[in-house]
């Protein structure tokens, strides 16, 4: 996966004496960011359910992240967490380390030739709004993706006929061993809602390219997208976004509806009445309720429609 960026921090230093490596159980304790043990995650995800992370690390900046990963015990699981919109965190919590990119990574800079350089923690709304103000077209669809740059670069996020593969130039990625690499879009081998980024890799920044445009026209398209989402999706509910991938030539919501699953409930979880490809937490649902409901929907669609739906929502952690 390609070249190292021009940075003195692009690779971990060779291991030295024991005094060079400070560990506190699973993880290095000397960080400039915030490191929390047994950290609840339910408030950080849209479903508002799930267990705790063994460790939650919110790095101060990229150098802090790389230094932390370099000193991490080999084999410790690492998972990036963005806005938590497309995610079920199981009730037993997350083993190892969850890395959450905060304000230091929520930056967007306008470069030359209609290029935006975006931090991995920047939201789709921020990226598209910055592009609008700079007269850069082609990124309006990001207004309809409820996530951060890191998440939608990893999963080739898309909406309203466009996807990240259409605009990505390259991205800077921190690997679980602390190595920082730059990955061209072609090396991600994007397909529908999938990339070849390795497990545990963290997208710290990305560069997107648009085309010249009129800010008023761009803004009008963004408003159209926002209104369409408001009218068709249960945005005011505890939800996780689109639950299942659209099968080739069909729509997941149509199949769920045809299987009679609209409004179906298990525990505190329900298939949305407003949009059948959304699951919602009606109040006190556990993550097990939500995932079990999703599996029941898949079973009914398979039996009645002859199609096996694939999860779009990522499900992680211990049962």
XYZ file of C-alpha atoms in Angstrom, residues 7-315:
309
model
C 7.101 13.142 7.785
C 9.599 12.360 10.466
C 6.792 10.513 12.206
C 5.907 8.252 9.277
C 7.462 5.184 10.889
C 7.877 3.932 14.432
C 11.332 4.145 15.881
C 13.125 0.852 16.384
C 12.380 -0.646 19.810
C 14.885 0.356 22.451
C 15.267 -0.654 26.062
C 12.311 -1.440 28.274
C 12.416 2.129 29.563
C 11.583 3.356 26.064
C 8.215 1.586 26.146
C 5.707 2.616 28.785
C 2.744 0.299 29.214
C -0.199 0.278 31.564
C -1.887 -3.046 31.045
C -3.025 -3.073 27.429
C -1.722 0.310 26.384
C 0.930 3.037 26.757
C -0.075 5.421 29.538
C 1.974 8.432 28.423
C -0.135 10.325 25.887
C -0.988 13.952 25.218
C -4.583 13.153 24.367
C -7.224 11.530 26.556
C -6.958 7.859 27.496
C -9.798 6.192 29.415
C -10.116 2.637 30.711
C -13.436 0.743 30.635
C -15.010 3.655 28.746
C -18.768 3.538 28.000
C -19.508 3.878 24.299
C -23.299 3.935 24.195
C -23.462 7.740 24.291
C -21.018 7.929 21.359
C -23.086 5.924 18.858
C -26.391 6.806 17.234
C -28.220 3.730 18.504
C -27.366 4.749 22.115
C -26.711 1.146 23.073
C -23.788 -1.191 23.647
C -20.987 -1.862 26.093
C -17.704 -0.231 27.025
C -14.298 -0.132 25.355
C -11.436 -1.728 27.254
C -9.624 1.504 26.392
C -10.776 4.659 24.614
C -8.044 6.904 23.183
C -8.729 10.397 21.852
C -5.370 11.542 20.425
C -4.237 15.154 20.568
C -3.024 15.009 16.963
C -1.520 12.638 14.398
C 1.875 12.554 16.134
C 0.193 11.566 19.396
C -1.741 8.804 17.621
C 1.330 7.419 15.854
C 3.409 7.508 19.045
C 0.661 5.674 20.915
C 0.263 2.977 18.282
C 4.035 2.489 18.052
C 4.170 1.641 21.763
C 1.028 -0.461 21.854
C 1.325 -4.116 22.803
C 1.617 -6.164 19.622
C -1.656 -7.851 18.748
C -3.867 -5.438 20.699
C -7.089 -4.909 18.712
C -7.534 -1.348 17.434
C -10.798 0.126 16.126
C -11.544 3.635 14.883
C -14.779 5.328 15.957
C -16.233 8.319 14.117
C -19.724 9.676 14.696
C -20.985 6.176 15.468
C -23.752 6.422 12.881
C -23.268 3.157 11.004
C -22.421 0.946 13.935
C -23.786 -1.566 16.409
C -21.534 -1.944 19.440
C -22.451 -5.218 21.064
C -23.414 -5.279 24.724
C -20.207 -6.992 25.864
C -18.124 -4.030 24.719
C -15.039 -3.670 22.544
C -11.770 -5.515 23.274
C -8.495 -3.614 23.030
C -8.446 0.033 22.034
C -11.054 2.258 20.414
C -9.557 5.377 18.817
C -11.829 8.379 18.474
C -10.615 11.271 16.341
C -11.763 14.546 17.889
C -11.559 18.247 17.055
C -7.891 18.116 16.057
C -8.906 15.878 13.163
C -12.114 17.738 12.237
C -10.417 20.129 9.827
C -11.032 20.988 6.173
C -8.569 23.026 4.098
C -9.125 24.260 0.558
C -6.102 23.593 -1.668
C -5.477 24.456 -5.317
C -7.408 23.039 -8.277
C -10.656 22.282 -6.416
C -8.954 19.958 -3.918
C -9.957 19.720 -0.253
C -7.698 18.252 2.429
C -9.874 16.861 5.204
C -9.109 15.449 8.627
C -10.385 11.970 9.399
C -12.751 13.384 12.022
C -14.404 15.950 9.760
C -18.108 15.391 9.144
C -19.701 15.064 5.747
C -21.671 18.239 6.440
C -18.484 20.211 7.184
C -16.710 18.934 4.064
C -19.628 19.669 1.743
C -20.276 23.084 3.293
C -16.622 24.087 2.935
C -16.682 22.942 -0.678
C -19.844 24.990 -1.314
C -18.329 28.139 0.159
C -15.211 27.668 -2.008
C -17.251 27.121 -5.183
C -16.269 23.458 -5.466
C -18.952 21.181 -6.909
C -19.222 17.398 -6.842
C -19.117 16.914 -3.064
C -22.739 17.828 -2.350
C -23.656 14.174 -1.720
C -21.505 14.171 1.416
C -24.260 16.289 2.979
C -26.340 13.113 2.962
C -23.785 10.855 4.676
C -24.091 10.852 8.487
C -20.468 10.143 9.296
C -16.883 11.329 9.261
C -14.204 11.277 6.576
C -12.480 8.282 8.170
C -15.641 6.204 8.096
C -16.865 6.991 4.624
C -13.386 6.666 3.102
C -13.135 3.179 4.605
C -16.554 2.001 3.432
C -16.803 3.981 0.173
C -19.756 5.868 1.565
C -22.267 7.182 -0.914
C -25.643 8.797 -1.377
C -27.802 10.255 -4.133
C -25.943 8.606 -6.991
C -22.385 9.457 -5.916
C -19.755 7.754 -3.732
C -16.346 8.488 -2.238
C -14.599 6.560 -5.036
C -15.716 9.364 -7.385
C -13.849 12.112 -5.508
C -11.004 10.594 -3.461
C -7.413 11.319 -4.538
C -5.632 9.606 -1.652
C -5.663 9.261 2.117
C -3.188 9.144 4.994
C -3.636 6.032 7.109
C -2.184 5.020 10.480
C -1.717 1.254 10.664
C -2.136 -0.590 13.983
C 1.662 -0.810 14.405
C 1.999 2.972 14.149
C 3.232 3.136 10.566
C 1.782 6.114 8.680
C 1.247 5.581 4.953
C -0.396 7.425 2.079
C -2.760 5.294 0.016
C -3.887 6.356 -3.489
C -7.576 5.801 -4.187
C -6.763 3.145 -6.787
C -5.056 1.001 -4.140
C -8.239 0.844 -2.065
C -9.932 -1.220 -4.814
C -13.279 0.298 -4.036
C -16.489 -1.622 -4.616
C -19.976 -0.955 -3.302
C -19.589 -0.006 0.388
C -16.194 -1.714 0.593
C -12.483 -0.940 0.461
C -9.310 -2.945 0.966
C -8.153 -0.935 3.974
C -6.776 -3.418 6.521
C -8.589 -4.052 9.786
C -7.521 -1.589 12.477
C -6.214 1.002 10.011
C -7.221 4.565 10.892
C -7.798 7.191 8.203
C -6.294 10.397 9.635
C -6.786 12.584 6.551
C -7.941 12.446 2.943
C -7.881 14.591 -0.165
C -10.975 14.993 -2.343
C -11.219 16.641 -5.744
C -14.250 18.433 -7.117
C -14.965 20.717 -10.042
C -15.591 24.478 -10.320
C -19.144 25.405 -9.437
C -21.523 28.160 -8.386
C -21.944 28.285 -4.596
C -25.650 29.093 -4.985
C -26.253 26.061 -7.201
C -24.181 23.849 -4.900
C -26.073 25.129 -1.870
C -29.416 24.468 -3.520
C -28.426 20.859 -4.211
C -27.297 20.412 -0.612
C -30.614 21.809 0.604
C -32.450 19.374 -1.668
C -30.476 16.462 -0.213
C -31.123 17.615 3.355
C -34.857 17.936 2.692
C -35.022 14.531 1.014
C -33.358 12.915 4.024
C -35.660 14.702 6.454
C -38.759 13.592 4.566
C -37.783 9.966 4.018
C -35.587 8.915 6.959
C -36.200 8.669 10.738
C -33.516 11.235 11.567
C -35.069 12.171 14.906
C -34.841 8.575 16.178
C -32.014 6.544 17.695
C -30.969 4.792 14.521
C -27.865 3.667 12.673
C -28.535 4.770 9.111
C -29.149 2.355 6.258
C -29.143 -1.168 7.701
C -28.652 -3.349 4.614
C -26.831 -2.891 1.333
C -28.966 -2.508 -1.760
C -28.820 -5.720 -3.824
C -27.963 -5.305 -7.496
C -30.970 -3.920 -9.335
C -33.162 -3.559 -6.242
C -33.614 -1.594 -3.024
C -33.208 -3.082 0.425
C -36.164 -1.109 1.786
C -38.470 -2.546 -0.872
C -37.474 -6.109 -0.033
C -37.919 -5.501 3.715
C -41.320 -3.963 3.047
C -42.369 -6.809 0.747
C -41.439 -9.301 3.461
C -43.888 -7.590 5.813
C -41.207 -6.316 8.190
C -42.059 -2.610 8.331
C -42.786 -1.859 12.000
C -41.571 -5.282 13.190
C -40.346 -5.224 16.819
C -38.020 -7.306 18.968
C -37.514 -6.026 22.502
C -36.869 -2.308 22.297
C -35.817 -2.435 18.648
C -38.109 -1.759 15.700
C -37.983 -1.585 11.919
C -38.797 2.046 11.156
C -42.314 2.777 9.938
C -40.906 5.737 7.988
C -38.123 3.920 6.116
C -38.023 0.114 6.142
C -34.220 -0.048 5.756
C -33.698 1.698 9.094
C -33.734 0.034 12.513
C -34.489 2.208 15.533
C -34.049 2.021 19.276
C -37.494 2.902 20.609
C -36.161 3.600 24.095
C -34.257 0.964 26.028
C -33.194 -1.467 23.304
C -30.041 -3.470 23.832
C -27.643 -3.958 20.980
C -28.671 -7.615 21.060
C -32.280 -6.532 20.410
C -31.190 -4.461 17.419
C -28.923 -7.078 15.878
C -31.429 -9.887 16.492
C -34.110 -7.828 14.762
C -31.819 -7.277 11.803
C -31.147 -10.995 11.516
C -34.862 -11.746 11.716
C -35.487 -9.290 8.876
C -32.770 -10.990 6.817
C -34.385 -14.388 7.479
C -37.848 -13.219 6.437
C -36.570 -11.488 3.305
C -34.619 -14.594 2.329
C -37.604 -16.875 2.822
C -40.202 -14.672 1.142
C -38.170 -12.811 -1.485
C -35.331 -15.224 -2.211
C -32.675 -12.547 -1.534
C -30.034 -12.632 1.204
C -29.528 -9.089 2.429
C -26.012 -8.031 3.451
C -25.488 -5.839 6.483
C -24.317 -2.322 5.733
C -24.150 -1.444 9.420
C -20.952 -2.660 11.034
C -21.457 -4.903 14.090
